[in-house]
Amino acid sequence: MIDFANGSVFKLSPCKPDEIAPAVAPLLVHGEQFVATFKAVRDFVVFTDKRLIAVNVQGITGKKRDFTSLPYSKVQAFSIETAGTFDLDAELDLWFSGLGKVRLEFKGSADIRQLGQMIATYVL
């Protein structure tokens, strides 16, 4: 499992769903749809209409992968921090019941406001 307790896990950039769909598609339930996808060097995150799926690619070959499913129904609160002039990264903090705070950092190219609005749609 990804150690979300240590705050920042990886810096994410938007990516096309077809880049990571083959790895995540078998985990989706009937009718579940991709909403947004982000990728770091090896790890990636998928926001669906039901949950957040964080994938930690492990090992030298990258064949071993840890899939962490975080349902929106367990989100207690969330916050977004937009990129600034000197701090070019944006952040999304989610507080999950039974897990605590999960922080995802995004490169400035990510539309964090749109992501916050999407989270609000599913959480509120």
PDB file of C-alpha atoms in Angstrom:
ATOM      1  CA  MET A   1       0.000   0.000   0.000  1.00  0.00           C
ATOM      2  CA  ILE A   2       1.131   3.540  -0.666  1.00  0.00           C
ATOM      3  CA  ASP A   3       2.178   5.270   2.553  1.00  0.00           C
ATOM      4  CA  PHE A   4      -0.153   8.249   2.489  1.00  0.00           C
ATOM      5  CA  ALA A   5       0.792   9.184   6.069  1.00  0.00           C
ATOM      6  CA  ASN A   6       4.039  10.722   4.829  1.00  0.00           C
ATOM      7  CA  GLY A   7       2.191  13.451   2.963  1.00  0.00           C
ATOM      8  CA  SER A   8       3.428  13.927  -0.571  1.00  0.00           C
ATOM      9  CA  VAL A   9       3.661  10.704  -2.523  1.00  0.00           C
ATOM     10  CA  PHE A  10       4.520  11.830  -6.052  1.00  0.00           C
ATOM     11  CA  LYS A  11       4.092  14.801  -8.405  1.00  0.00           C
ATOM     12  CA  LEU A  12       1.442  14.127 -10.989  1.00  0.00           C
ATOM     13  CA  SER A  13       0.872  15.419 -14.505  1.00  0.00           C
ATOM     14  CA  PRO A  14      -2.284  14.982 -16.580  1.00  0.00           C
ATOM     15  CA  CYS A  15      -2.140  12.019 -18.951  1.00  0.00           C
ATOM     16  CA  LYS A  16      -4.416  10.361 -21.471  1.00  0.00           C
ATOM     17  CA  PRO A  17      -6.645   7.612 -20.052  1.00  0.00           C
ATOM     18  CA  ASP A  18      -5.579   5.154 -22.753  1.00  0.00           C
ATOM     19  CA  GLU A  19      -1.996   5.251 -21.369  1.00  0.00           C
ATOM     20  CA  ILE A  20      -3.081   3.601 -18.115  1.00  0.00           C
ATOM     21  CA  ALA A  21      -6.493   2.085 -18.898  1.00  0.00           C
ATOM     22  CA  PRO A  22      -5.221  -1.470 -19.496  1.00  0.00           C
ATOM     23  CA  ALA A  23      -3.733  -1.602 -15.978  1.00  0.00           C
ATOM     24  CA  VAL A  24      -6.817  -0.256 -14.185  1.00  0.00           C
ATOM     25  CA  ALA A  25      -9.764  -1.413 -16.326  1.00  0.00           C
ATOM     26  CA  PRO A  26      -9.981  -4.882 -14.703  1.00  0.00           C
ATOM     27  CA  LEU A  27     -10.567  -3.203 -11.315  1.00  0.00           C
ATOM     28  CA  LEU A  28     -13.552  -1.122 -12.394  1.00  0.00           C
ATOM     29  CA  VAL A  29     -17.060  -2.142 -11.401  1.00  0.00           C
ATOM     30  CA  HIS A  30     -19.909  -2.280 -13.902  1.00  0.00           C
ATOM     31  CA  GLY A  31     -20.681   1.231 -15.179  1.00  0.00           C
ATOM     32  CA  GLU A  32     -17.676   2.904 -13.509  1.00  0.00           C
ATOM     33  CA  GLN A  33     -16.059   5.535 -15.745  1.00  0.00           C
ATOM     34  CA  PHE A  34     -12.710   7.352 -15.829  1.00  0.00           C
ATOM     35  CA  VAL A  35     -13.038  11.057 -14.991  1.00  0.00           C
ATOM     36  CA  ALA A  36      -9.385  12.172 -14.781  1.00  0.00           C
ATOM     37  CA  THR A  37      -5.999  10.466 -15.021  1.00  0.00           C
ATOM     38  CA  PHE A  38      -2.590  11.616 -13.820  1.00  0.00           C
ATOM     39  CA  LYS A  39       0.854  10.077 -14.015  1.00  0.00           C
ATOM     40  CA  ALA A  40       4.235  10.503 -12.339  1.00  0.00           C
ATOM     41  CA  VAL A  41       7.391   8.788 -13.563  1.00  0.00           C
ATOM     42  CA  ARG A  42       6.056   5.283 -12.881  1.00  0.00           C
ATOM     43  CA  ASP A  43       3.114   5.701 -10.505  1.00  0.00           C
ATOM     44  CA  PHE A  44      -0.304   6.950 -11.533  1.00  0.00           C
ATOM     45  CA  VAL A  45      -3.679   8.012 -10.165  1.00  0.00           C
ATOM     46  CA  VAL A  46      -7.108   7.526 -11.669  1.00  0.00           C
ATOM     47  CA  PHE A  47     -10.171   9.474 -10.597  1.00  0.00           C
ATOM     48  CA  THR A  48     -13.346   7.625 -11.530  1.00  0.00           C
ATOM     49  CA  ASP A  49     -16.951   8.591 -10.892  1.00  0.00           C
ATOM     50  CA  LYS A  50     -16.881   6.407  -7.736  1.00  0.00           C
ATOM     51  CA  ARG A  51     -13.359   6.487  -6.295  1.00  0.00           C
ATOM     52  CA  LEU A  52      -9.708   7.397  -6.504  1.00  0.00           C
ATOM     53  CA  ILE A  53      -7.346   4.585  -7.499  1.00  0.00           C
ATOM     54  CA  ALA A  54      -3.659   5.151  -6.702  1.00  0.00           C
ATOM     55  CA  VAL A  55      -1.201   2.782  -8.366  1.00  0.00           C
ATOM     56  CA  ASN A  56       2.286   2.348  -6.938  1.00  0.00           C
ATOM     57  CA  VAL A  57       4.563   0.606  -9.459  1.00  0.00           C
ATOM     58  CA  GLN A  58       7.192  -1.442  -7.621  1.00  0.00           C
ATOM     59  CA  GLY A  59      10.339  -3.365  -8.429  1.00  0.00           C
ATOM     60  CA  ILE A  60      12.919  -2.996 -11.145  1.00  0.00           C
ATOM     61  CA  THR A  61      10.704  -4.345 -13.913  1.00  0.00           C
ATOM     62  CA  GLY A  62       7.559  -2.547 -12.764  1.00  0.00           C
ATOM     63  CA  LYS A  63       5.434  -5.678 -13.050  1.00  0.00           C
ATOM     64  CA  LYS A  64       4.557  -5.607  -9.355  1.00  0.00           C
ATOM     65  CA  ARG A  65       1.898  -2.994  -8.654  1.00  0.00           C
ATOM     66  CA  ASP A  66      -0.009  -1.910  -5.585  1.00  0.00           C
ATOM     67  CA  PHE A  67      -3.552  -0.682  -6.287  1.00  0.00           C
ATOM     68  CA  THR A  68      -5.121   1.425  -3.526  1.00  0.00           C
ATOM     69  CA  SER A  69      -8.840   2.129  -3.892  1.00  0.00           C
ATOM     70  CA  LEU A  70     -10.183   5.144  -2.013  1.00  0.00           C
ATOM     71  CA  PRO A  71     -13.976   5.545  -2.374  1.00  0.00           C
ATOM     72  CA  TYR A  72     -15.425   9.057  -2.397  1.00  0.00           C
ATOM     73  CA  SER A  73     -18.095   7.877   0.059  1.00  0.00           C
ATOM     74  CA  LYS A  74     -15.380   7.799   2.761  1.00  0.00           C
ATOM     75  CA  VAL A  75     -14.150  11.378   2.171  1.00  0.00           C
ATOM     76  CA  GLN A  76     -14.815  13.533   5.244  1.00  0.00           C
ATOM     77  CA  ALA A  77     -13.234  16.758   3.934  1.00  0.00           C
ATOM     78  CA  PHE A  78     -10.955  17.988   1.166  1.00  0.00           C
ATOM     79  CA  SER A  79      -8.930  21.021   0.187  1.00  0.00           C
ATOM     80  CA  ILE A  80      -7.120  22.251  -2.897  1.00  0.00           C
ATOM     81  CA  GLU A  81      -4.122  24.553  -3.111  1.00  0.00           C
ATOM     82  CA  THR A  82      -3.534  26.204  -6.455  1.00  0.00           C
ATOM     83  CA  ALA A  83      -0.130  26.830  -7.981  1.00  0.00           C
ATOM     84  CA  GLY A  84       1.419  30.227  -7.374  1.00  0.00           C
ATOM     85  CA  THR A  85       4.093  32.433  -8.874  1.00  0.00           C
ATOM     86  CA  PHE A  86       7.027  30.810  -7.091  1.00  0.00           C
ATOM     87  CA  ASP A  87       5.414  27.571  -5.907  1.00  0.00           C
ATOM     88  CA  LEU A  88       4.442  25.988  -9.225  1.00  0.00           C
ATOM     89  CA  ASP A  89       2.828  22.882  -7.763  1.00  0.00           C
ATOM     90  CA  ALA A  90      -0.809  22.400  -6.800  1.00  0.00           C
ATOM     91  CA  GLU A  91      -2.045  20.112  -4.020  1.00  0.00           C
ATOM     92  CA  LEU A  92      -5.158  18.105  -3.252  1.00  0.00           C
ATOM     93  CA  ASP A  93      -5.707  16.978   0.338  1.00  0.00           C
ATOM     94  CA  LEU A  94      -8.410  14.435   1.095  1.00  0.00           C
ATOM     95  CA  TRP A  95      -9.367  13.242   4.582  1.00  0.00           C
ATOM     96  CA  PHE A  96     -10.746   9.694   4.579  1.00  0.00           C
ATOM     97  CA  SER A  97     -12.528   8.139   7.541  1.00  0.00           C
ATOM     98  CA  GLY A  98     -10.404   5.322   8.951  1.00  0.00           C
ATOM     99  CA  LEU A  99      -7.326   6.335   6.930  1.00  0.00           C
ATOM    100  CA  GLY A 100      -6.607   9.981   7.591  1.00  0.00           C
ATOM    101  CA  LYS A 101      -5.142  12.560   5.235  1.00  0.00           C
ATOM    102  CA  VAL A 102      -4.088  11.754   1.699  1.00  0.00           C
ATOM    103  CA  ARG A 103      -2.070  14.392  -0.151  1.00  0.00           C
ATOM    104  CA  LEU A 104      -1.497  14.388  -3.883  1.00  0.00           C
ATOM    105  CA  GLU A 105       0.826  16.930  -5.484  1.00  0.00           C
ATOM    106  CA  PHE A 106       0.294  18.015  -9.069  1.00  0.00           C
ATOM    107  CA  LYS A 107       2.537  19.886 -11.448  1.00  0.00           C
ATOM    108  CA  GLY A 108       1.302  23.363 -12.340  1.00  0.00           C
ATOM    109  CA  SER A 109      -0.168  22.139 -15.636  1.00  0.00           C
ATOM    110  CA  ALA A 110      -2.966  20.308 -13.800  1.00  0.00           C
ATOM    111  CA  ASP A 111      -6.306  22.119 -13.469  1.00  0.00           C
ATOM    112  CA  ILE A 112      -6.667  21.718  -9.708  1.00  0.00           C
ATOM    113  CA  ARG A 113      -9.824  23.851  -9.555  1.00  0.00           C
ATOM    114  CA  GLN A 114     -11.610  21.540 -11.974  1.00  0.00           C
ATOM    115  CA  LEU A 115     -10.413  18.553  -9.964  1.00  0.00           C
ATOM    116  CA  GLY A 116     -11.739  20.146  -6.768  1.00  0.00           C
ATOM    117  CA  GLN A 117     -15.089  20.772  -8.418  1.00  0.00           C
ATOM    118  CA  MET A 118     -15.223  17.152  -9.570  1.00  0.00           C
ATOM    119  CA  ILE A 119     -14.456  15.899  -6.043  1.00  0.00           C
ATOM    120  CA  ALA A 120     -17.154  18.177  -4.652  1.00  0.00           C
ATOM    121  CA  THR A 121     -19.670  16.748  -7.115  1.00  0.00           C
ATOM    122  CA  TYR A 122     -19.108  13.228  -5.791  1.00  0.00           C
ATOM    123  CA  VAL A 123     -18.572  14.056  -2.100  1.00  0.00           C
ATOM    124  CA  LEU A 124     -21.221  16.685  -1.328  1.00  0.00           C
TER     125      LEU A 124
END
